[in-house]
Short mmCIF file of C-alpha atoms in Angstrom, two decimals:
data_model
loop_
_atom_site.label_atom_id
_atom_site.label_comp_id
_atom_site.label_asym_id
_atom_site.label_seq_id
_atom_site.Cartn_x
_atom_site.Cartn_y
_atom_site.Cartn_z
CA UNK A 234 52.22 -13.88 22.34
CA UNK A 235 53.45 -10.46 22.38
CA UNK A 236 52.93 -8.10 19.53
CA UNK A 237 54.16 -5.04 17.75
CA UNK A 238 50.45 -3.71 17.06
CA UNK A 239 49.27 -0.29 14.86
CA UNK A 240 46.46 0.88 16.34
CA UNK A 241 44.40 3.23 14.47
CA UNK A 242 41.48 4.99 16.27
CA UNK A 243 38.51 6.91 14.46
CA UNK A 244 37.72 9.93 14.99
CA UNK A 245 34.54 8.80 17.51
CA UNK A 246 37.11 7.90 19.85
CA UNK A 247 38.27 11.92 20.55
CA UNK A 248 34.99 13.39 20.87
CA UNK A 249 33.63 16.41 19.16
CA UNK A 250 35.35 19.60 20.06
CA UNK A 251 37.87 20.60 22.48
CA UNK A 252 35.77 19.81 25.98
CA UNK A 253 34.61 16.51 24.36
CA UNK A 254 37.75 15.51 23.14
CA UNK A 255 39.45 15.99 26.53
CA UNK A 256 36.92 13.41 28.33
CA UNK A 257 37.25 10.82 25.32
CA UNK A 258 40.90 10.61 25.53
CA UNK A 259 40.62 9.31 28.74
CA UNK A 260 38.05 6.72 27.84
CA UNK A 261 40.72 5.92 24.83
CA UNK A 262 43.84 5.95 26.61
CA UNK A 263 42.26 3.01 29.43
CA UNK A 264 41.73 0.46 26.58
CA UNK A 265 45.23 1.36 25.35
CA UNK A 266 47.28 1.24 28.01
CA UNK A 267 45.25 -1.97 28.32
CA UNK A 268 47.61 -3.87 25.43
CA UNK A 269 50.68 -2.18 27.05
CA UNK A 270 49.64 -3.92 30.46
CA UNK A 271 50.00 -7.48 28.43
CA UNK A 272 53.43 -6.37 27.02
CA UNK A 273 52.02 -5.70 23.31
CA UNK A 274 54.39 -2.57 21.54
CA UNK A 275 51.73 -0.03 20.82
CA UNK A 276 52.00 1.92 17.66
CA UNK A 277 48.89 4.98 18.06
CA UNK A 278 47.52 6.81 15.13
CA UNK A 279 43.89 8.57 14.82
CA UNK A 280 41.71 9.93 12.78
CA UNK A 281 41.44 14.35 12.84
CA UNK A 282 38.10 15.08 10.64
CA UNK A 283 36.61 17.36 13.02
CA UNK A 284 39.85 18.68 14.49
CA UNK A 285 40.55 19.75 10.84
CA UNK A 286 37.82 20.99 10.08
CA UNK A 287 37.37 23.41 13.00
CA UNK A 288 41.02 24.70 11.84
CA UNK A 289 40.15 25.10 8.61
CA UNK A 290 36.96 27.23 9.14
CA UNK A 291 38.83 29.21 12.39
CA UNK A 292 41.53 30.71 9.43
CA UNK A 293 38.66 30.76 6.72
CA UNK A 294 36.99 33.34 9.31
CA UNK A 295 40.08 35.12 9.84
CA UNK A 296 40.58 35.67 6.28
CA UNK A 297 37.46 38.06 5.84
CA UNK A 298 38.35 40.28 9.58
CA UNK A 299 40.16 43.03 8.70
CA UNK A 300 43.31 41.61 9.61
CA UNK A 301 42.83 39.60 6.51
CA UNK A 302 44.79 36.59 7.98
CA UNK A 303 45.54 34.45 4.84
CA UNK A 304 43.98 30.54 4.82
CA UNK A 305 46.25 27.92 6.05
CA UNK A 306 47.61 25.08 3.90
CA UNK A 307 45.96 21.81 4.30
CA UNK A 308 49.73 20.33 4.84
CA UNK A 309 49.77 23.14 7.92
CA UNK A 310 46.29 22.43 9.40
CA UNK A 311 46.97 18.76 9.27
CA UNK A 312 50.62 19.45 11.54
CA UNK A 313 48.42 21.77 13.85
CA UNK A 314 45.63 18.72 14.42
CA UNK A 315 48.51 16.45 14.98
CA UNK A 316 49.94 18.64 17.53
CA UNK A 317 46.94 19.28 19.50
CA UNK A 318 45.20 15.76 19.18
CA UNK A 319 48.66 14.28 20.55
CA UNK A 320 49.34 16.48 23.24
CA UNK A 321 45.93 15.13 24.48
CA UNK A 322 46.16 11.88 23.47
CA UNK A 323 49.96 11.74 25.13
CA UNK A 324 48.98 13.08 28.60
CA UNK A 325 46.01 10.94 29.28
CA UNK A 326 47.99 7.63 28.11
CA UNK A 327 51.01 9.11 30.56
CA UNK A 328 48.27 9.64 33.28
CA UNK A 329 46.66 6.10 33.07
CA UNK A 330 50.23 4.51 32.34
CA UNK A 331 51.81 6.25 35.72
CA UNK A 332 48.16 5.13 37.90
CA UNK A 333 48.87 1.71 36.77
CA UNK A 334 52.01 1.71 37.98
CA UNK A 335 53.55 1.50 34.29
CA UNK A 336 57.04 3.29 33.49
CA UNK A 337 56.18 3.06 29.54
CA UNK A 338 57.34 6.89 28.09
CA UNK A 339 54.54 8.56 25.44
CA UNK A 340 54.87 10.92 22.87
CA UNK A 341 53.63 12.47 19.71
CA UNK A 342 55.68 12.64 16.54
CA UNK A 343 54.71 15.24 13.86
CA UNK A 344 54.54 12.88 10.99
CA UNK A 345 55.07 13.80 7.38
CA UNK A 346 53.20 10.84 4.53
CA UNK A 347 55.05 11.02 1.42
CA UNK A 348 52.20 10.90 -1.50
CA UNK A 349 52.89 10.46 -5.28
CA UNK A 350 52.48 14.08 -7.49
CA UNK A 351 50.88 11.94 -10.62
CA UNK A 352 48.80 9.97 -8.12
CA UNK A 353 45.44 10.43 -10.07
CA UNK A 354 43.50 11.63 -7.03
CA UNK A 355 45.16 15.21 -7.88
CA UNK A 356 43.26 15.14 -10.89
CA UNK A 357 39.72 15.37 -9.65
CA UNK A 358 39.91 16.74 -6.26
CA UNK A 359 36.65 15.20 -3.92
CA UNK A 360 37.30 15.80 -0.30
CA UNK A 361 35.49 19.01 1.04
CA UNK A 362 36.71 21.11 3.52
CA UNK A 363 35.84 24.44 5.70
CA UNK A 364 32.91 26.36 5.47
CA UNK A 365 30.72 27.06 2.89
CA UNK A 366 30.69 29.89 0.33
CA UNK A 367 27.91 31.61 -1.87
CA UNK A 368 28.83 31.09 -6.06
CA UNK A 369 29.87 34.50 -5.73
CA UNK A 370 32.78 33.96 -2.83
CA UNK A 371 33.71 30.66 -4.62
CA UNK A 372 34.46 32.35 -8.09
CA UNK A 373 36.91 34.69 -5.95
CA UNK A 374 38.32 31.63 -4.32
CA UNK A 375 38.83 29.84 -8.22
CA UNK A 376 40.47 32.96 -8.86
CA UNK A 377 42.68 32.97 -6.21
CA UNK A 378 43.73 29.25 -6.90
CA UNK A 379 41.20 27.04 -5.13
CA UNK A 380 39.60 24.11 -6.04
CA UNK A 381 35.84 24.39 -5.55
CA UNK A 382 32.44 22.12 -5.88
CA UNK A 383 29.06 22.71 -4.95
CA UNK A 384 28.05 20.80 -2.14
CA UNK A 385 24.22 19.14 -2.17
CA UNK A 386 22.28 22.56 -2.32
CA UNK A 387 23.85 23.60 0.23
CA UNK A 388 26.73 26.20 -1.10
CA UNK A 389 30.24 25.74 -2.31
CA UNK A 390 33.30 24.22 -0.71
CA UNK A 391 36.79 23.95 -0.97
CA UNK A 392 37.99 20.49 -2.35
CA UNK A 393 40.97 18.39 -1.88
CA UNK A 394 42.32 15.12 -3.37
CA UNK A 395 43.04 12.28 -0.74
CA UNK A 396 45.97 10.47 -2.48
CA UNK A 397 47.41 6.93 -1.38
CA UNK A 398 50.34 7.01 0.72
CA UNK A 399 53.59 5.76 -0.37
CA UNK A 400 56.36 6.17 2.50
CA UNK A 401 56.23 6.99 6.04
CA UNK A 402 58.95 9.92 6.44
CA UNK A 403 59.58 9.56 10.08
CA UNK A 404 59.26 5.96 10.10
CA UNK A 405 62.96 5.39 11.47
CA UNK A 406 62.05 7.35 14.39
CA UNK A 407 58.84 5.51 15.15
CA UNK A 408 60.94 2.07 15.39
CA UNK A 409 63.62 3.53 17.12
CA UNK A 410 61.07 4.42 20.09
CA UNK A 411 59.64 1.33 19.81
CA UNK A 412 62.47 -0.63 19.97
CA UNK A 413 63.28 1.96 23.34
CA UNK A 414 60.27 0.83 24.73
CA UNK A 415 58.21 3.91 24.03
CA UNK A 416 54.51 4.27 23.14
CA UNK A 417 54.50 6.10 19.75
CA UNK A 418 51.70 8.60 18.44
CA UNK A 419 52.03 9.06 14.86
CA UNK A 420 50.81 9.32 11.25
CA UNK A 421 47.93 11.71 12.82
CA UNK A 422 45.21 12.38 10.35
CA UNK A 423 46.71 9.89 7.93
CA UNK A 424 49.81 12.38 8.47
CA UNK A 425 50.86 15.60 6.56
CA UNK A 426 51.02 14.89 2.82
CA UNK A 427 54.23 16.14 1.29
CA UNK A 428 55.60 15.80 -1.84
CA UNK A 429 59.34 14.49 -2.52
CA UNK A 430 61.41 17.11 -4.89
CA UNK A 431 65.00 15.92 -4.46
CA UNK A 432 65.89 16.52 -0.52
CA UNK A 433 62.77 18.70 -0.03
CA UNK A 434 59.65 17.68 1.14
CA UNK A 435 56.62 19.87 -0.30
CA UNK A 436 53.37 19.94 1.59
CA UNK A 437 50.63 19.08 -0.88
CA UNK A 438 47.35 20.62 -0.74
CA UNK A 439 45.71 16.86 -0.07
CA UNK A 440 44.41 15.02 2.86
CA UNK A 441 45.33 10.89 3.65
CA UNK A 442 43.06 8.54 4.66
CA UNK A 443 44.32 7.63 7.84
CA UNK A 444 43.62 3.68 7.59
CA UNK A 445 45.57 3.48 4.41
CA UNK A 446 48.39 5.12 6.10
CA UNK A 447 48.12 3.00 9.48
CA UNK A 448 48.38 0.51 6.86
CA UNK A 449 51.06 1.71 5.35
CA UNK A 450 53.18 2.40 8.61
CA UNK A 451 52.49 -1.10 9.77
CA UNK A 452 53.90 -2.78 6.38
CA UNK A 453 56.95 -0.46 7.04
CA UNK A 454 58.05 -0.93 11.07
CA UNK A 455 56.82 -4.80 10.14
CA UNK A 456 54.39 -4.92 12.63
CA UNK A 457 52.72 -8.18 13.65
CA UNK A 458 48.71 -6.39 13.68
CA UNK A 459 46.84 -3.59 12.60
CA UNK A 460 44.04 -3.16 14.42
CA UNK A 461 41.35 -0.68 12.95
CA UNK A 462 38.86 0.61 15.26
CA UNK A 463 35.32 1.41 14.30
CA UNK A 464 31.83 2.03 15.09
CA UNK A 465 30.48 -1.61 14.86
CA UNK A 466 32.00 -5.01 16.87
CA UNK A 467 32.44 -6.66 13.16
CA UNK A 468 32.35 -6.63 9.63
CA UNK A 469 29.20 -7.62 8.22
CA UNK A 470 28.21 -8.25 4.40
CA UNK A 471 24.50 -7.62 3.46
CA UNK A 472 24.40 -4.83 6.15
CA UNK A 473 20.78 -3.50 6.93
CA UNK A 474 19.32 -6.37 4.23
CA UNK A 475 18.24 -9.51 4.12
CA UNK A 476 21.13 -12.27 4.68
CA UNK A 477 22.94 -9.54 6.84
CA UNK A 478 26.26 -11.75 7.92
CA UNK A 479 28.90 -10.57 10.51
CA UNK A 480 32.55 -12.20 10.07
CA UNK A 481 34.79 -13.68 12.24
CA UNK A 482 37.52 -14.07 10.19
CA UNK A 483 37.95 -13.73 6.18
CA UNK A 484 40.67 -14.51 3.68
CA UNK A 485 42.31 -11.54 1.72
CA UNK A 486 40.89 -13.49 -1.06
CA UNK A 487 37.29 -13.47 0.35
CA UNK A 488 37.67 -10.03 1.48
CA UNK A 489 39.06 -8.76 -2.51
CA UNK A 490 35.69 -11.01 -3.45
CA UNK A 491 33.11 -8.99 -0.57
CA UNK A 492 34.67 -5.52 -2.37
CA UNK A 493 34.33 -6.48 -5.90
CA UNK A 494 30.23 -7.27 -4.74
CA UNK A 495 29.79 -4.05 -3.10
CA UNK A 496 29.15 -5.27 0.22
CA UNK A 497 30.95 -2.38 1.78
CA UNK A 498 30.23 1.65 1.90
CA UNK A 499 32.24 3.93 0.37
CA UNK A 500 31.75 6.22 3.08
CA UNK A 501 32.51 4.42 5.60
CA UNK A 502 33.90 0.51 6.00
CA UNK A 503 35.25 0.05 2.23
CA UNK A 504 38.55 2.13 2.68
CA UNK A 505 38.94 0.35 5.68
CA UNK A 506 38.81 -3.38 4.54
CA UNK A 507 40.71 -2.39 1.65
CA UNK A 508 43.42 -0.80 4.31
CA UNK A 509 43.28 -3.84 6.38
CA UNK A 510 43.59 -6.47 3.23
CA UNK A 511 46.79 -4.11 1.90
CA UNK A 512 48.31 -4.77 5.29
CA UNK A 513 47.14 -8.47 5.67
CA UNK A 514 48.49 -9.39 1.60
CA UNK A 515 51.91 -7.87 2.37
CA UNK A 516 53.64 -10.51 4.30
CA UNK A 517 52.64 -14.11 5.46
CA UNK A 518 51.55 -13.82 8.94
CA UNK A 519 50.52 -10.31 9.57
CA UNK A 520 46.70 -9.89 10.22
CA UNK A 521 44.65 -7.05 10.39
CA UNK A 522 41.38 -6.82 13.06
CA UNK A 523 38.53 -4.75 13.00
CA UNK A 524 36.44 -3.84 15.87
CA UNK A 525 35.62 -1.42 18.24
CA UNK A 526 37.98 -0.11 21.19
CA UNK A 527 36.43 -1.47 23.74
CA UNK A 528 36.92 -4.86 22.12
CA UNK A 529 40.55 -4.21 21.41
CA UNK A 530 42.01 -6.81 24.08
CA UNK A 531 39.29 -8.98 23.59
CA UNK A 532 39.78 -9.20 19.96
CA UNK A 533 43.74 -9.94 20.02
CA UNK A 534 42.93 -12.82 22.26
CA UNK A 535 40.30 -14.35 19.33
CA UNK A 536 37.32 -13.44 21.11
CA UNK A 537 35.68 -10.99 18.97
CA UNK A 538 36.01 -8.58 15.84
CA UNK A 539 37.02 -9.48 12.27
CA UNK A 540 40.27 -10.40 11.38
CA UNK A 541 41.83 -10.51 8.47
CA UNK A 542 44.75 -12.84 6.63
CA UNK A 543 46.21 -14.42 4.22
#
């Protein structure tokens, strides 16, 4: 059966860098166009940690030359990441589309995630960002506004909050290109986070976790899948211990169950079970898979990954 499908690739899949990231999009955009070859309506969004980051610290260095170029929003480096990582991401899926003989158009939308101002993330900030600083710098940063932490020994940082998104701004857009037929890059990052203050749109000094917003989108075009990409083929509870399990398929209910035990890493594969059970509890039907790219296909048709449903 064909389906409307959220894909949401981490940030593995684009490499490390600009000359990395140009070779892994190609590897990417071959599994993708992959679903569009069985007639599945691809929804694309990605991950931008390292993309980010190299922005952030690029206009942190510019700051201290003498043209004393002033930092960057996080709302602006997230737009520039989304820019960049699409116009990639859109010319090796047009490449791969057009050698497979496959008309399907591709593009990038510059996505804006609406996030709540009393969400309680704003109120203890934990995401670090850019380089470091001595204590020194960092008191002239607090002074100037910043939010800063000391990070593990290592110096201080500037800090963030990562707040839960609660619309998709352009989400009208994304289903009228999907409903055109068009393979859709969006939410990039986990989008820009803005802030709603009558008919303006603030950018907020915040960064989304991009499953929770994949999720998010998905609940909102009422797509049939999301399908989170990571590092391993499954899920697994008891990872690296005794009784280590992989799943093949869990309830929302089991999955609420495995989070409540601690079976998953904050780090790393708890926000995205709890992104794919948000997405699985909203509506009878929809599932939500987890496995690696190269598995994609294979895991639509049953074969492999971890799904998750009601």
């Amino acid at each position: 059966m064909k389906k409307t499908i959220v894909l949401a690739l981490g940030g593995n899949a684009l490499g490390d860098g600009l000359a990395e990231q140009m070779v892994a999009v190609k590897i990417t955009a071959r599994a993708i166009v992959d679903l569009v070859e069985q007639g599945h309506k691809v929804v694309l969004t990605h991950g931008n940690g390292p993309q980010v980051g190299m922005i952030n610290r690029a206009f942190e260095a510019a700051a201290k030359t003498e043209a004393h170029t002033p930092m960057l929003p996080m709302s602006v480096c997230v737009a520039l990441s989304q820019g960049y990582i699409g116009y990639d991401l859109q010319n090796a899926l047009r490449e791969e589309l057009h050698l497979r003989g496959l008309a399907t158009p591709v593009a990038t939308i510059i996505t804006q995630v609406e996030v709540d101002k009393n969400d309680p993330a704003f109120l203890s900030p934990t995401k670090p960002i850019g380089s470091f600083f001595t204590h020194e710098e960092a008191r002239v940063m607090m002074a100037n506004g910043h939010q800063m932490m000391e990070d593990a020994g290592r110096g201080w940082r500037r800090v963030v909050a990562s707040p839960k998104p609660v619309d998709i701004i352009e989400k009208e857009t994304v289903k009228a290109m999907l409903t055109a037929g068009q393979l859709v890059i969006t939410v990039g990052g986990g989008g820009i986070p803005v802030i709603r203050e009558g008919n303006h749109l603030r950018g907020a000094n915040a960064v989304i976790d991009k499953d929770w917003a994949s999720a998010k989108l998905a609940e909102m075009i009422n797509a049939d899948m999301l399908i989170i990409l990571t590092a391993v083929e499954k899920v697994a509870i008891n990872y690296g211990k005794p009784g280590e399990q992989w799943l093949d398929n869990l309830s929302v209910s089991d999955a609420e169950r495995f989070i409540q035990q601690g079976h998953f890493a904050k780090g790393s594969m708890l926000p995205k079970v709890e992104a794919a059970v948000e997405f699985a509890a909203s509506r009878p039907g929809r599932k939500t898979l987890i496995t690696v790219l190269e598995k994609a296909k294979e895991g639509i048709e049953g074969k492999t990954g971890t799904v998750i449903s009601q």
